[in-house]
C-alpha positions as semicolon CSV with decimal commas, in nm:
position;residue;x (nm);y (nm);z (nm)
1;M;3,942;2,009;-7,333
2;Y;4,293;1,898;-7,482
3;S;4,626;2,072;-7,395
4;T;4,950;2,007;-7,575
5;V;5,210;1,772;-7,442
6;K;5,430;1,776;-7,763
7;S;5,386;1,873;-8,116
8;L;5,483;1,581;-8,338
9;N;5,460;1,774;-8,666
10;N;5,216;2,024;-8,820
11;N;4,936;1,773;-8,834
12;L;4,995;1,534;-8,526
13;V;5,021;1,635;-8,173
14;L;5,061;1,443;-7,841
15;A;4,802;1,581;-7,609
16;Q;4,622;1,528;-7,276
17;N;4,272;1,580;-7,163
18;D;4,157;1,719;-6,832
19;Q;4,188;1,367;-6,668
20;Q;4,550;1,362;-6,767
21;E;4,485;1,088;-7,013
22;E;4,720;1,102;-7,317
23;Y;4,605;1,081;-7,677
24;V;4,748;1,148;-8,021
25;L;4,537;1,401;-8,217
26;F;4,531;1,456;-8,584
27;G;4,412;1,745;-8,789
28;K;4,535;1,996;-9,037
29;G;4,778;2,244;-8,882
30;I;4,684;2,112;-8,531
31;G;5,045;2,098;-8,429
32;F;5,169;2,420;-8,607
33;K;5,392;2,627;-8,331
34;K;5,217;2,437;-8,055
35;K;5,417;2,439;-7,729
36;K;5,361;2,228;-7,416
37;G;5,054;2,351;-7,228
38;D;4,893;2,520;-7,521
39;P;4,517;2,439;-7,557
40;I;4,412;2,271;-7,860
41;E;4,117;2,402;-8,077
42;E;3,846;2,128;-8,075
43;L;3,757;2,245;-8,434
44;L;4,094;2,146;-8,560
45;I;4,071;1,776;-8,419
46;T;3,958;1,547;-8,712
47;K;4,072;1,213;-8,556
48;V;4,167;1,098;-8,190
49;F;4,384;0,803;-8,110
50;Q;4,470;0,627;-7,773
51;S;4,647;0,336;-7,646
52;K;4,466;0,030;-7,510
53;D;4,396;0,065;-7,136
54;H;4,510;0,441;-7,153
55;Q;4,872;0,335;-7,133
56;D;5,154;0,598;-7,132
57;V;5,116;0,722;-7,475
58;S;5,426;0,949;-7,443
59;K;5,660;0,653;-7,395
60;M;5,481;0,459;-7,674
61;V;5,548;0,725;-7,930
62;E;5,894;0,863;-7,832
63;N;6,084;0,620;-8,043
64;I;5,839;0,639;-8,343
65;D;5,941;0,886;-8,615
66;P;5,662;1,151;-8,670
67;D;5,672;1,074;-9,041
68;V;5,582;0,709;-8,960
69;L;5,288;0,827;-8,745
70;S;5,175;1,022;-9,038
71;V;5,182;0,756;-9,289
72;T;5,020;0,522;-9,047
73;E;4,747;0,765;-9,017
74;I;4,682;0,768;-9,394
75;I;4,707;0,377;-9,387
76;V;4,438;0,346;-9,115
77;D;4,206;0,585;-9,273
78;A;4,256;0,400;-9,627
79;G;4,188;0,070;-9,428
80;E;3,880;0,194;-9,269
81;T;3,729;0,309;-9,585
82;F;3,826;-0,012;-9,777
83;L;3,692;-0,252;-9,492
84;E;3,388;-0,008;-9,439
85;K;3,447;-0,047;-9,051
86;K;3,527;0,193;-8,763
87;L;3,854;0,052;-8,629
88;N;3,984;0,060;-8,256
89;A;4,132;0,398;-8,174
90;S;4,445;0,236;-8,051
91;L;4,537;0,104;-8,411
92;L;4,735;0,422;-8,490
93;I;4,989;0,372;-8,204
94;S;5,020;-0,014;-8,224
95;L;5,058;-0,019;-8,605
96;S;5,288;0,289;-8,602
97;D;5,512;0,085;-8,343
98;H;5,510;-0,224;-8,574
99;I;5,597;-0,018;-8,888
100;Q;5,874;0,164;-8,711
101;N;6,026;-0,160;-8,597
102;A;5,987;-0,325;-8,952
103;I;6,151;-0,017;-9,094
104;N;6,439;-0,024;-8,846
105;R;6,500;-0,386;-8,913
106;Q;6,506;-0,323;-9,297
107;K;6,764;-0,035;-9,251
108;E;6,986;-0,265;-9,023
109;G;6,963;-0,549;-9,271
110;T;6,814;-0,776;-9,018
111;E;6,593;-1,051;-9,172
112;I;6,317;-1,224;-8,995
113;P;6,250;-1,578;-9,099
114;D;5,966;-1,677;-9,357
115;S;5,643;-1,742;-9,162
116;T;5,358;-1,973;-9,282
117;L;5,141;-1,667;-9,172
118;Q;5,262;-1,498;-9,495
119;W;5,056;-1,751;-9,702
120;E;4,801;-1,811;-9,452
121;I;4,667;-1,464;-9,378
122;P;4,570;-1,376;-9,732
123;F;4,359;-1,678;-9,731
124;L;4,180;-1,631;-9,398
125;Y;4,159;-1,265;-9,417
126;F;4,134;-1,145;-9,787
127;K;4,019;-0,790;-9,743
128;E;4,259;-0,706;-9,457
129;S;4,547;-0,854;-9,659
130;K;4,468;-0,613;-9,951
131;V;4,491;-0,324;-9,686
132;G;4,847;-0,471;-9,579
133;K;4,962;-0,459;-9,930
134;Q;4,821;-0,120;-9,991
135;A;5,024;-0,011;-9,664
136;L;5,352;-0,142;-9,809
137;R;5,294;0,081;-10,112
138;L;5,212;0,385;-9,893
139;I;5,500;0,331;-9,679
140;E;5,750;0,304;-9,984
141;E;5,584;0,624;-10,143
142;N;5,587;0,845;-9,812
143;I;5,895;0,720;-9,624
144;G;6,107;0,581;-9,907
145;V;6,142;0,228;-9,737
146;T;6,049;-0,102;-9,932
147;L;5,948;-0,345;-9,673
148;P;5,946;-0,729;-9,741
149;E;5,609;-0,872;-9,871
150;M;5,547;-1,085;-9,570
151;E;5,495;-0,750;-9,358
152;A;5,174;-0,723;-9,561
153;A;5,051;-1,019;-9,350
154;F;5,149;-0,898;-9,018
155;I;4,995;-0,540;-9,091
156;A;4,671;-0,717;-9,197
157;L;4,660;-0,884;-8,858
158;H;4,669;-0,538;-8,691
159;F;4,373;-0,469;-8,890
160;V;4,190;-0,779;-8,777
161;N;4,282;-0,698;-8,414
162;A;4,143;-0,354;-8,427
163;Q;3,796;-0,468;-8,517
164;D;3,510;-0,509;-8,282
165;G;3,545;-0,759;-8,002
166;V;3,898;-0,835;-8,025
167;Q;4,102;-0,778;-7,700
168;S;4,454;-0,842;-7,789
169;M;4,698;-0,981;-8,071
170;D;4,741;-1,301;-7,887
171;E;4,366;-1,358;-7,924
172;T;4,384;-1,263;-8,283
173;M;4,672;-1,517;-8,335
174;L;4,455;-1,784;-8,159
175;V;4,142;-1,717;-8,359
176;T;4,361;-1,728;-8,681
177;E;4,487;-2,076;-8,592
178;I;4,140;-2,197;-8,520
179;T;3,995;-2,043;-8,829
180;K;4,267;-2,211;-9,027
181;S;4,176;-2,549;-8,872
182;M;3,813;-2,515;-8,946
183;V;3,883;-2,424;-9,286
184;K;4,112;-2,715;-9,337
185;T;3,849;-2,939;-9,213
186;I;3,570;-2,822;-9,441
187;Q;3,793;-2,832;-9,769
188;S;3,913;-3,187;-9,648
189;L;3,552;-3,338;-9,612
190;F;3,411;-3,167;-9,911
191;G;3,719;-3,179;-10,128
192;V;3,689;-2,824;-10,240
193;S;3,899;-2,505;-10,232
194;L;3,690;-2,231;-10,075
195;N;3,673;-1,901;-10,257
196;K;3,842;-1,649;-10,019
197;E;3,693;-1,349;-10,226
198;S;3,322;-1,452;-10,189
199;I;3,097;-1,266;-9,960
200;N;2,983;-1,590;-9,790
201;Y;3,347;-1,665;-9,703
202;S;3,375;-1,341;-9,560
203;R;3,061;-1,394;-9,358
204;F;3,187;-1,718;-9,231
205;V;3,521;-1,593;-9,112
206;T;3,340;-1,292;-8,947
207;H;3,118;-1,545;-8,780
208;I;3,416;-1,752;-8,654
209;R;3,567;-1,443;-8,497
210;Y;3,254;-1,346;-8,308
211;F;3,199;-1,702;-8,187
212;M;3,544;-1,719;-8,079
213;N;3,520;-1,371;-7,899
214;R;3,210;-1,505;-7,712
215;Q;3,388;-1,832;-7,621
216;L;3,716;-1,661;-7,499
217;H;3,510;-1,425;-7,282
218;N;3,252;-1,649;-7,146
219;E;2,975;-1,468;-7,330
220;T;2,808;-1,783;-7,467
221;S;2,443;-1,746;-7,565
222;N;2,175;-1,819;-7,307
223;N;1,915;-1,876;-7,574
224;E;1,721;-2,191;-7,564
225;T;1,807;-2,409;-7,884
226;N;1,516;-2,441;-8,130
227;E;1,531;-2,827;-8,141
228;K;1,294;-2,834;-8,437
229;L;1,507;-2,601;-8,651
230;Y;1,814;-2,801;-8,537
231;E;1,658;-3,126;-8,658
232;I;1,560;-2,974;-8,997
233;I;1,906;-2,838;-9,032
234;Q;2,048;-3,185;-8,983
235;E;1,817;-3,341;-9,232
236;Q;1,839;-3,059;-9,506
237;Y;2,236;-3,033;-9,487
238;P;2,373;-3,372;-9,364
239;K;2,704;-3,328;-9,474
240;S;2,751;-2,982;-9,347
241;Y;2,605;-3,112;-9,019
242;A;2,867;-3,404;-9,015
243;C;3,140;-3,127;-9,101
244;G;2,998;-2,922;-8,796
245;L;3,023;-3,219;-8,568
246;M;3,400;-3,278;-8,676
247;I;3,468;-2,912;-8,593
248;R;3,290;-2,924;-8,267
249;E;3,485;-3,236;-8,169
250;M;3,814;-3,064;-8,269
251;L;3,739;-2,754;-8,077
252;K;3,658;-2,955;-7,771
253;K;3,959;-3,186;-7,795
254;E;4,229;-2,932;-7,906
255;Y;4,113;-2,598;-7,740
256;N;3,863;-2,706;-7,476
257;L;3,584;-2,497;-7,638
258;V;3,212;-2,612;-7,619
259;V;3,001;-2,546;-7,921
260;S;2,625;-2,534;-7,823
261;D;2,352;-2,669;-8,026
262;D;2,232;-2,312;-8,090
263;E;2,602;-2,222;-8,221
264;M;2,600;-2,534;-8,417
265;I;2,279;-2,425;-8,611
266;Y;2,463;-2,106;-8,736
267;L;2,786;-2,280;-8,796
268;I;2,617;-2,547;-9,009
269;I;2,436;-2,272;-9,220
270;H;2,754;-2,094;-9,283
271;I;2,946;-2,421;-9,389
272;N;2,669;-2,503;-9,628
273;R;2,672;-2,154;-9,793
274;V;3,047;-2,107;-9,814
275;V;3,063;-2,463;-9,975
276;L;2,780;-2,411;-10,221
277;E;2,979;-2,113;-10,384
278;T;3,257;-2,357;-10,483
279;N;3,019;-2,569;-10,682
C-alpha cells in the first residue's frame, strides 16, 4: 500500500510504502489532486521507480523539474523497448538527475570539455548509444532544450549501468575502460576494425560485462575446466588463443584480474566469432 508524499504532476507522484520507503510512481492521472497522506490506487500504478539502496528519494528529486522526470520516464520506456531489457528501477532517478544538471549547464552557458568517451562509447555500446541520441531528441521535443551531442554518450552509460549485474557508475566506467583495451588488443593483433553493429560484437561486449561483474564481486566460476575442450580450442583457433593470452596477461598486469582456463574458453570463442565477421 502506497500513500502520497507529494504530487509531482498529474502522472507522477512521490510516495511511500508501509515501511516508509520512498518511491516515484508513474501512472495516468495518479497525481491528480493528490495531497500528502492520500492513499494511491494500485490500479493506477504502471511503473515504480526507486533509488539504489533506498536512499532518500525526496531529497534526490526536490531539485528536479517534474517535466524532466516525465521526459526521463519516456526515455527509459523507449530504452527498455529498444534494448529489449528490463532496466534497474533506480534508472529514472539517476538519469533525471543527470539530465537536469545537463539542462542547467546548458542554460547557464557552462561547457564541459570534450571527452574521449564521446567517441568511444558509440563503438563499445552501439545500441545504448542509439538510445542516448534518441534521448536528446526527446529532451528537445519535450523540454525545448538542445543538449550537446556528447551528452548522448553519458546517457548511454546510464543505460549500461542500469542493466543486470552492474553495481555503480564507477564499475561501468571501469568495465568500459577494460572493454576498450580488449577491443584494441583484438583489432591490433588481427589488423581489423570490428563491426560494432553485428550481433556477435554485441554478444562479445555483453560477455565482457558479465565476466567483469563476476571478477569484481568475487563470483568466479567453480566449474572444473574441460581440459580436452581447452586443447581443442587452442588447436582450432590458434590466433584467437594467442589473442586471449595477450588479454589475460594485460588484465593481470594492469588490473590484477585473473582469467581462469574455463573463462579463457569462452573468451577465445567470442574473439573468433567477432573477428570472423570482419573477413
